[in-house]
Coordinates of C-alpha atoms and ligand atoms in Angstrom, one line a residue:
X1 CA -21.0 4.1 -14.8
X2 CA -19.1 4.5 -11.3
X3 CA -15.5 4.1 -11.1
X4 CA -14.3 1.2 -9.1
X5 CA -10.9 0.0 -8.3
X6 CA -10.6 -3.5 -6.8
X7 CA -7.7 -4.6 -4.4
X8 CA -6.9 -8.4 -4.1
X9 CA -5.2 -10.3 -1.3
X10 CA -3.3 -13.0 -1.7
X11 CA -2.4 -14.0 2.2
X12 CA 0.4 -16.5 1.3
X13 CA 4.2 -15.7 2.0
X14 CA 6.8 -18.4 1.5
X15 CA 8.3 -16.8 5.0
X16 CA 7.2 -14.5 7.6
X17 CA 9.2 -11.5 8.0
X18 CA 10.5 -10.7 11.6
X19 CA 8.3 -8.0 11.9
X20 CA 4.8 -8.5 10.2
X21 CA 2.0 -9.2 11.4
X22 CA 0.0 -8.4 8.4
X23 CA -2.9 -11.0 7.3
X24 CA -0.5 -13.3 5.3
X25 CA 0.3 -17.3 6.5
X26 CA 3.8 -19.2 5.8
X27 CA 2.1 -22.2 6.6
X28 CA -0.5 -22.6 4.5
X29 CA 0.1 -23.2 1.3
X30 CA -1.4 -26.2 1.1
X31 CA -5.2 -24.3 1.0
X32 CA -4.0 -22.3 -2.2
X33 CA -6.0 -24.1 -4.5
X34 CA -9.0 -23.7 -2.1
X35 CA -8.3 -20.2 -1.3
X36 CA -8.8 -18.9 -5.4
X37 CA -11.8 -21.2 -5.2
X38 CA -13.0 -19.3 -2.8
X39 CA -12.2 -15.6 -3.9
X40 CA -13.7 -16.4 -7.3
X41 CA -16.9 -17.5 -5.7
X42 CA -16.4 -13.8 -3.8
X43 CA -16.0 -12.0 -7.3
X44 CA -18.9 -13.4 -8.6
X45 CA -20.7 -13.0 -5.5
X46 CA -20.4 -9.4 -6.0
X47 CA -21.1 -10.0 -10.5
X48 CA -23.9 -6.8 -9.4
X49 CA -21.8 -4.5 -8.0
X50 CA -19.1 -4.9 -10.5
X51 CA -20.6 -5.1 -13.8
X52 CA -22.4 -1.7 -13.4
X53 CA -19.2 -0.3 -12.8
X54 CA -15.7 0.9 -14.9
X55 CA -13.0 -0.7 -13.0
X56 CA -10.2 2.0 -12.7
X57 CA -7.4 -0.1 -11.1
X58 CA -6.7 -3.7 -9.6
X59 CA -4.0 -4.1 -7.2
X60 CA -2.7 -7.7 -6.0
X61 CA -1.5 -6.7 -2.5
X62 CA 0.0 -9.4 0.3
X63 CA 1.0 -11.0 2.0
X64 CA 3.0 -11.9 -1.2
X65 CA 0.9 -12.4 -4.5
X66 CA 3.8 -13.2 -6.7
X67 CA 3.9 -16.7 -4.4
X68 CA 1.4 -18.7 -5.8
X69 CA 1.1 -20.0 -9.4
X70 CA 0.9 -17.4 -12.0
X71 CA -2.1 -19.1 -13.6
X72 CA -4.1 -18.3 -10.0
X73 CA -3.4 -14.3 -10.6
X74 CA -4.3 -14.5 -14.3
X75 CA -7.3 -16.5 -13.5
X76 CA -8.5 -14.1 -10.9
X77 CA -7.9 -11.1 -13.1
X78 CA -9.5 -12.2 -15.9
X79 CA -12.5 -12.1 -14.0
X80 CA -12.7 -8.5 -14.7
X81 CA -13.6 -6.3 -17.4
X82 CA -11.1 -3.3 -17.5
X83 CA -11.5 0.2 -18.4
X84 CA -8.6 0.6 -21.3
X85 CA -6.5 2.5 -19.4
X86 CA -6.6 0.7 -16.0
X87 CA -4.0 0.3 -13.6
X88 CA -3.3 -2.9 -12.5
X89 CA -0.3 -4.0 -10.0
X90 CA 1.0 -6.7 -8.2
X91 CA 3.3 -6.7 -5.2
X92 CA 6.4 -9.0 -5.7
X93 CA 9.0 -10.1 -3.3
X94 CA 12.3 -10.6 -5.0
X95 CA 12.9 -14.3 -4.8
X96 CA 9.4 -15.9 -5.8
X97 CA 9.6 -14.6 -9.6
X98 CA 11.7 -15.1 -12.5
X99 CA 11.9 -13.9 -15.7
X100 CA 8.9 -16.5 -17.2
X101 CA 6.5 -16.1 -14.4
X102 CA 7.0 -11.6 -14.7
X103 CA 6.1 -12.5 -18.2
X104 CA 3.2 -14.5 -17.9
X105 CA 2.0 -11.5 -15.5
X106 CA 2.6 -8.9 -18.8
X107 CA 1.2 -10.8 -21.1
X108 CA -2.2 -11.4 -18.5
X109 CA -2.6 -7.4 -18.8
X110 CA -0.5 -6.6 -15.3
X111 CA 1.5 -3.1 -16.3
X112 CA 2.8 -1.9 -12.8
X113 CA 4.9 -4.0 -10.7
X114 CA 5.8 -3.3 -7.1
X115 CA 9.0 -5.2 -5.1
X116 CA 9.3 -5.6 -2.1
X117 CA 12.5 -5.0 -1.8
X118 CA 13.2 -3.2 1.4
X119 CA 16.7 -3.1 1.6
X120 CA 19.9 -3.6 -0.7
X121 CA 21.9 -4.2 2.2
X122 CA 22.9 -8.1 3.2
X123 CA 22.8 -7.8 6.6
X124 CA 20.0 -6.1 6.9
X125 CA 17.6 -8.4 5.1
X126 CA 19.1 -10.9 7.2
X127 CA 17.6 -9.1 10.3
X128 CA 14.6 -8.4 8.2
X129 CA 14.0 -12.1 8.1
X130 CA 13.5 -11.9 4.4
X131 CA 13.9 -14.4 1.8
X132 CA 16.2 -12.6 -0.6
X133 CA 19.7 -10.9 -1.1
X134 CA 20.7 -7.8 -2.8
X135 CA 21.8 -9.7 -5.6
X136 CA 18.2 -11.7 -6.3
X137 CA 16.6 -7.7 -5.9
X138 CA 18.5 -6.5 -8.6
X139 CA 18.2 -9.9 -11.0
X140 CA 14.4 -9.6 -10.6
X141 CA 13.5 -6.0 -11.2
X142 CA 16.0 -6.2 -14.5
X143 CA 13.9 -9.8 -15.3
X144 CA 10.9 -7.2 -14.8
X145 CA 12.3 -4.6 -17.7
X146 CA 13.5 -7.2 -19.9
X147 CA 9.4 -8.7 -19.6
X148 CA 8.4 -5.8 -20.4
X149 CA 7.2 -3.7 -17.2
X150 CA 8.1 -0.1 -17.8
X151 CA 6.1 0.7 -14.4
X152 CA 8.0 -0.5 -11.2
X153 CA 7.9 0.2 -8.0
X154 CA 10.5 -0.4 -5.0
X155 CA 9.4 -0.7 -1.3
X156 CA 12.8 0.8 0.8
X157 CA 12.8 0.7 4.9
X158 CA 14.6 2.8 7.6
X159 CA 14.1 2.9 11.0
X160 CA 15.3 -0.7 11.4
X161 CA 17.9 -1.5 14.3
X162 CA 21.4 -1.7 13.7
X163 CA 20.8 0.1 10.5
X164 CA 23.1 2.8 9.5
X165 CA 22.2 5.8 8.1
X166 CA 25.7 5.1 5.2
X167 CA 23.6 1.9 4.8
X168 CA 20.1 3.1 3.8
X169 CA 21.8 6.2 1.4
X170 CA 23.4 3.0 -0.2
X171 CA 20.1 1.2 -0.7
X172 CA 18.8 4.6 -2.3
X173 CA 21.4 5.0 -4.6
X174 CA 20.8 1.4 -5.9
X175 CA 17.1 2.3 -5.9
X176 CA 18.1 5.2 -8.8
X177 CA 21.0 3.2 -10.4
X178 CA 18.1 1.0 -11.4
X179 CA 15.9 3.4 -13.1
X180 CA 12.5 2.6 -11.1
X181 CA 9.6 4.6 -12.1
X182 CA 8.4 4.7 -8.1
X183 CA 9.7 4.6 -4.6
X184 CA 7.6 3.9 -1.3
X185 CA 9.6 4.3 1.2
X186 CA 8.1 3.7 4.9
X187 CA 9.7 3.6 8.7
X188 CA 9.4 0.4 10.1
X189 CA 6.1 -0.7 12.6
X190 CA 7.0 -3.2 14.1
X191 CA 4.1 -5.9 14.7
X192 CA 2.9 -7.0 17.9
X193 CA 4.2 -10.5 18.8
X194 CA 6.6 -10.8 16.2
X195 CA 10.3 -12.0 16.8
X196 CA 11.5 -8.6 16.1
X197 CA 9.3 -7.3 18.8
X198 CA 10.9 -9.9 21.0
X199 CA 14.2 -9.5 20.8
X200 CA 13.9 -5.8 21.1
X201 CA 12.0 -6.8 24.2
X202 CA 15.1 -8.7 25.3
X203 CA 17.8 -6.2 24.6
X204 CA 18.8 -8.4 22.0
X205 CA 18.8 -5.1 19.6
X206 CA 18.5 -1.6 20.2
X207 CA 15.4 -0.1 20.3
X208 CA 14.9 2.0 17.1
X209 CA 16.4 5.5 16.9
X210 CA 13.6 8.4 16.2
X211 CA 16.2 10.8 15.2
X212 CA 17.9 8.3 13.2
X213 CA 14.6 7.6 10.9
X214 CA 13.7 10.8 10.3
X215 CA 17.0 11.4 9.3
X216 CA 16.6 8.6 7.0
X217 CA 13.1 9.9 5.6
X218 CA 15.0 13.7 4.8
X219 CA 18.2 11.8 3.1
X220 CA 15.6 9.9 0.9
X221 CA 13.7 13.0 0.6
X222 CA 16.2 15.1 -0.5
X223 CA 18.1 11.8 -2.6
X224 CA 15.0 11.1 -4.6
X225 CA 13.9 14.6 -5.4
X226 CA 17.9 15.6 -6.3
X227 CA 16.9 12.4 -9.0
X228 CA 13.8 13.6 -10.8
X229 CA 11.3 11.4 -8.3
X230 CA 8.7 13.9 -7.4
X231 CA 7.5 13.6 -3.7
X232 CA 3.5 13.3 -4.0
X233 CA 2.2 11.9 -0.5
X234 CA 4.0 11.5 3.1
X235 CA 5.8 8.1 1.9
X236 CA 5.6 8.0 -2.0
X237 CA 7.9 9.4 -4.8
X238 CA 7.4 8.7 -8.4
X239 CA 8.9 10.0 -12.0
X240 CA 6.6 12.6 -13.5
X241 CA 3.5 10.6 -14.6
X242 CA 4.0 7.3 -12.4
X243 CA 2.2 8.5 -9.3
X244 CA 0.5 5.5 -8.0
X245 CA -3.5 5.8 -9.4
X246 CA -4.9 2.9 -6.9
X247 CA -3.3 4.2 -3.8
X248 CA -4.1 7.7 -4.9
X249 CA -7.3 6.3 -5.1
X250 CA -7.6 6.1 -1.4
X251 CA -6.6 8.6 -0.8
X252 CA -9.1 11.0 -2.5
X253 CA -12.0 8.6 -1.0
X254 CA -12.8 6.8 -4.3
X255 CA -14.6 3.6 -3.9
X256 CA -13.1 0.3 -3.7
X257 CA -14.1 -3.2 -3.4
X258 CA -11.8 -5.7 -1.6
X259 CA -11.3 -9.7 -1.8
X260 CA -9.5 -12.3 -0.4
X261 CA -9.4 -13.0 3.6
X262 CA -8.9 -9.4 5.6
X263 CA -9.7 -7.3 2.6
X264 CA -11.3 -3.9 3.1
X265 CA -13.7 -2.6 1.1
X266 CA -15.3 1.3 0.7
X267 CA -18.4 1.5 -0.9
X268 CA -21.9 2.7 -0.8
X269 CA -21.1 4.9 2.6
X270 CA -19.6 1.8 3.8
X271 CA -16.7 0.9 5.3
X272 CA -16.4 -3.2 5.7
X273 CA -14.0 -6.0 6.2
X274 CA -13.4 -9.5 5.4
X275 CA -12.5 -12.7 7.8
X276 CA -9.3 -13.0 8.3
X277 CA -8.8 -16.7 9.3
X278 CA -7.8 -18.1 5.7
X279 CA -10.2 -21.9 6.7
X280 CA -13.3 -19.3 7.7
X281 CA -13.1 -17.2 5.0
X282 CA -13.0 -20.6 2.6
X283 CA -15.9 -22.0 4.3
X284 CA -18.3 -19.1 4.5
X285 CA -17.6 -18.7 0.1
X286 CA -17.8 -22.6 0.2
X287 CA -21.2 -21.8 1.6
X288 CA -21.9 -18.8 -1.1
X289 CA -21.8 -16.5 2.1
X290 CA -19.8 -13.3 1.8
X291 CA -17.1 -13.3 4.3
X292 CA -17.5 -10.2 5.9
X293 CA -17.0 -10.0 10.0
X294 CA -16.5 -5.9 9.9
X295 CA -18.7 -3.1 8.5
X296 CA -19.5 0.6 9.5
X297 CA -21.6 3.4 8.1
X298 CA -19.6 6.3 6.7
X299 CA -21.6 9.0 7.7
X300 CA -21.1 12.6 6.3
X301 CA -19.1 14.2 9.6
X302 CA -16.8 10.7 9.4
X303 CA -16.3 11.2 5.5
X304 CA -14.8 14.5 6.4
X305 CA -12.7 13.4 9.0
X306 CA -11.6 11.1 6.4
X307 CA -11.2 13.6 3.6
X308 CA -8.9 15.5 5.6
X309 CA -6.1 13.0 6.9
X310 CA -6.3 10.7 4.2
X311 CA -6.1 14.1 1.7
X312 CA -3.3 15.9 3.4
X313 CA -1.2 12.8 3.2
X314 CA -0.7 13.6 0.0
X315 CA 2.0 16.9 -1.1
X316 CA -0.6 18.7 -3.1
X317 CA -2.9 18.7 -0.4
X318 CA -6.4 19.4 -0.3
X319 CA -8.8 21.8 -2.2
X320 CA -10.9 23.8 -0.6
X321 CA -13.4 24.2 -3.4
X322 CA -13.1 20.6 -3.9
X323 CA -14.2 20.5 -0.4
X324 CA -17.1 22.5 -0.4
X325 CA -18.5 20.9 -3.3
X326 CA -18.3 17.5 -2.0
X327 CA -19.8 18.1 1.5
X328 CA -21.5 21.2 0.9
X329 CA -20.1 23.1 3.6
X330 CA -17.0 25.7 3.0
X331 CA -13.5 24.0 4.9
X332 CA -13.4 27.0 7.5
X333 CA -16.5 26.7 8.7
X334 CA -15.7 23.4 9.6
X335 CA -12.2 23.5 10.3
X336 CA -10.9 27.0 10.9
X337 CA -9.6 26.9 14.2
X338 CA -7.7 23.8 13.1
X339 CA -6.4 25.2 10.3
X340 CA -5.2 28.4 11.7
X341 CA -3.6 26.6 14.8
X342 CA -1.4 24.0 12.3
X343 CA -1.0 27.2 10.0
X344 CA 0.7 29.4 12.7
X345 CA 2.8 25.6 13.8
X346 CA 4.6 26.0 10.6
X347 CA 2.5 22.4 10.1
X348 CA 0.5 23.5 7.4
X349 CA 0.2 26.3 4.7
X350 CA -2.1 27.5 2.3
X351 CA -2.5 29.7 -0.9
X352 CA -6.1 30.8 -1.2
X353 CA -6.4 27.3 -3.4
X354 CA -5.4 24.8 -1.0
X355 CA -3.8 23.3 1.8
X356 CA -1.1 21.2 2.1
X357 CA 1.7 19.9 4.8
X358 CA 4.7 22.1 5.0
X359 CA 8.0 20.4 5.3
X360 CA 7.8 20.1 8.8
X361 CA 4.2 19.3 8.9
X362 CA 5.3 16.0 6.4
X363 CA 8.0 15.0 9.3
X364 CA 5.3 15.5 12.1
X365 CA 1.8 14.7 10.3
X366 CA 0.6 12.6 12.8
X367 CA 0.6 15.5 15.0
X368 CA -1.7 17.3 12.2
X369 CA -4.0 14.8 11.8
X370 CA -5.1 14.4 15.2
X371 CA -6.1 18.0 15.2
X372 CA -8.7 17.0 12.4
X373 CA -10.0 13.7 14.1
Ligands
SF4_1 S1 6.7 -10.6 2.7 FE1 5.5 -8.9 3.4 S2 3.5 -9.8 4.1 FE2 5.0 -11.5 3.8 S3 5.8 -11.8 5.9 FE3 7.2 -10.4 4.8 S4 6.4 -8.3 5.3 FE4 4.8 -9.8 5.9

């Protein structure tokens, strides 16, 4: 049996953030009911694919999963047969849980949960357009302990206008005060057409600092480390042991099967996509026809590519052995100019075993990863 994981989206928010423009709809709640309809007929669409395979992980990602009814998530899930150990997570926003609906997700087999907190600082998460306070954050992820999660996970921002860098050190010491297992912590993009975008296209706010954010990224580098969270990709920190095994997942290439309207999927050399308009993707399921409106053939020169910057995102880097048994070909052959160019930029370093990012190369990776495209 393959190993699977399986990532969920649930494109419902109760309020759109100034700056997204993920796949996720404020507006739309009324199509819930509909929409599991529809993502159960996906699931079962794909009964082959699954059944022949041991499910590793599920992750609930948003738009904001922990929205909708509990019973819609538990349904969904239960549509799955787990391997015993499996990782499953769903992303939270403080403000649509309390402590009955965090326990109806324990007892329905969730074990990691990941807030989406962003911020600990009022005035910020006014700005942020979010739906919660500093005081909601902190009620929720305790609810989270006391039902029973020992496996949470806080998203933090910087790089957000008007933000101090006092400020965000204060959000990461309330990220340790509250004993979390895992931080993500991630510079702001701010979305195309958003209100954010427009103000900042008015002068209504400064335009975001560079220098400022990547003084933020060091202070939570060198804050969460000093605290016993281990560093293990460009954005990600976790306790010994709580390394995130679905996102990790992607990283290493493993295969993955998406559902829900705009899920990706990686399988079978494939790369593919769903619909993203939440009334087409109901009607093509409605139909029994998968939703998909994307797809592209991995072949073995793209997988590489892939291997690479998806690999070296991560701070133990990449293995050249690992390498060479996977595509058959030794990593200098391919890439030694590459290497020896980032190597001799202080971007990158190696010990014989592996490669990795220096620290520079984890400020600047971009820059590494365009060598490798
Ligand atoms: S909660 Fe997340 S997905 Fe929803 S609008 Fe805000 S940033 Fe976007």
């Amino acid at each position: 049996m393959n190993d699977l994981r399986i990532y969920i989206h649930i494109p419902f928010c109760k309020q759109r953030c100034s700056y997204c423009d993920f796949v996720t709809y404020d507006d739309k709640s009324y199509l819930m009911h509909s929409y599991f309809k529809a993502l159960d007929t996906e699931i079962a669409l794909n009964r082959q694919y699954i059944e022949k395979s041991n499910i590793t992980s599920v992750f609930f990602g948003g738009g904001t999963p922990s929205y909708p009814d509990a019973k819609f998530i538990k349904a969904a899930l239960n549509k799955f047969d787990l391997a015993e150990d499996a990782e499953v997570t769903i992303e939270a926003n403080p403000g649509t849980v309390d402590f009955e609906k965090l326990s109806i997700y324990r007892e329905a087999g969730i074990n990691r949960i990941s807030f989406g907190v962003q911020s600990f600082e009022n005035d910020m998460l006014i700005i942020m357009g979010r739906i919660h306070d500093r005081s909601m954050a902190i009620r929720n992820i305790k609810d989270a302990k006391k039902a029973g999660f020992d496996n949470i996970s806080i998203d933090l921002m910087h790089g957000y206008p008007l933000q101090t860098e006092e400020g965000f050190r204060n959000s990461l010491s309330s990220v340790v005060d509250l004993g979390v297992t895992h931080v993500s912590c991630y510079s702001l993009k701010v979305g195309e057409d958003t209100p954010l975008q427009s103000m900042l296209d008015k002068g209504l706010l400064p335009e975001i600092d560079d220098e400022k954010d990547r003084n933020m990224y060091k202070a939570a580098q060198g804050y969460l480390q000093a605290n016993g969270y281990i560093q293990y990709e460009i954005a990600n920190f976790a306790r010994p042991g709580f390394q995130c095994r679905h996102n990790i997942g992607y990283w290493v290439l493993d295969e993955y099967l998406g559902f829900g309207a705009g899920a990706h999927s990686y399988y079978n050399g494939r790369r593919f996509s769903n619909i993203t308009v939440l009334g087409e993707y109901i009607r093509s399921l409605n139909e029994l026809k998968l939703p998909e409106d994307y797809s592209e053939t991995i072949d073995m020169e793209e997988s590489i590519k892939e291997f690479m910057i998806l690999g070296l995102r991560m701070t133990d880097g990449i293995s050249i052995n690992v390498f060479s048994q996977k595509f058959n070909r030794g990593l200098y052959s391919v890439y030694g100019n590459e290497i020896k160019d980032c190597i001799d930029s202080g971007l990158l370093i190696s010990n014989g075993e592996k490669i990795k990012l220096t620290q520079n190369g984890l400020d600047f990776a971009n820059k590494v990863f365009r060598k490798f495209i």
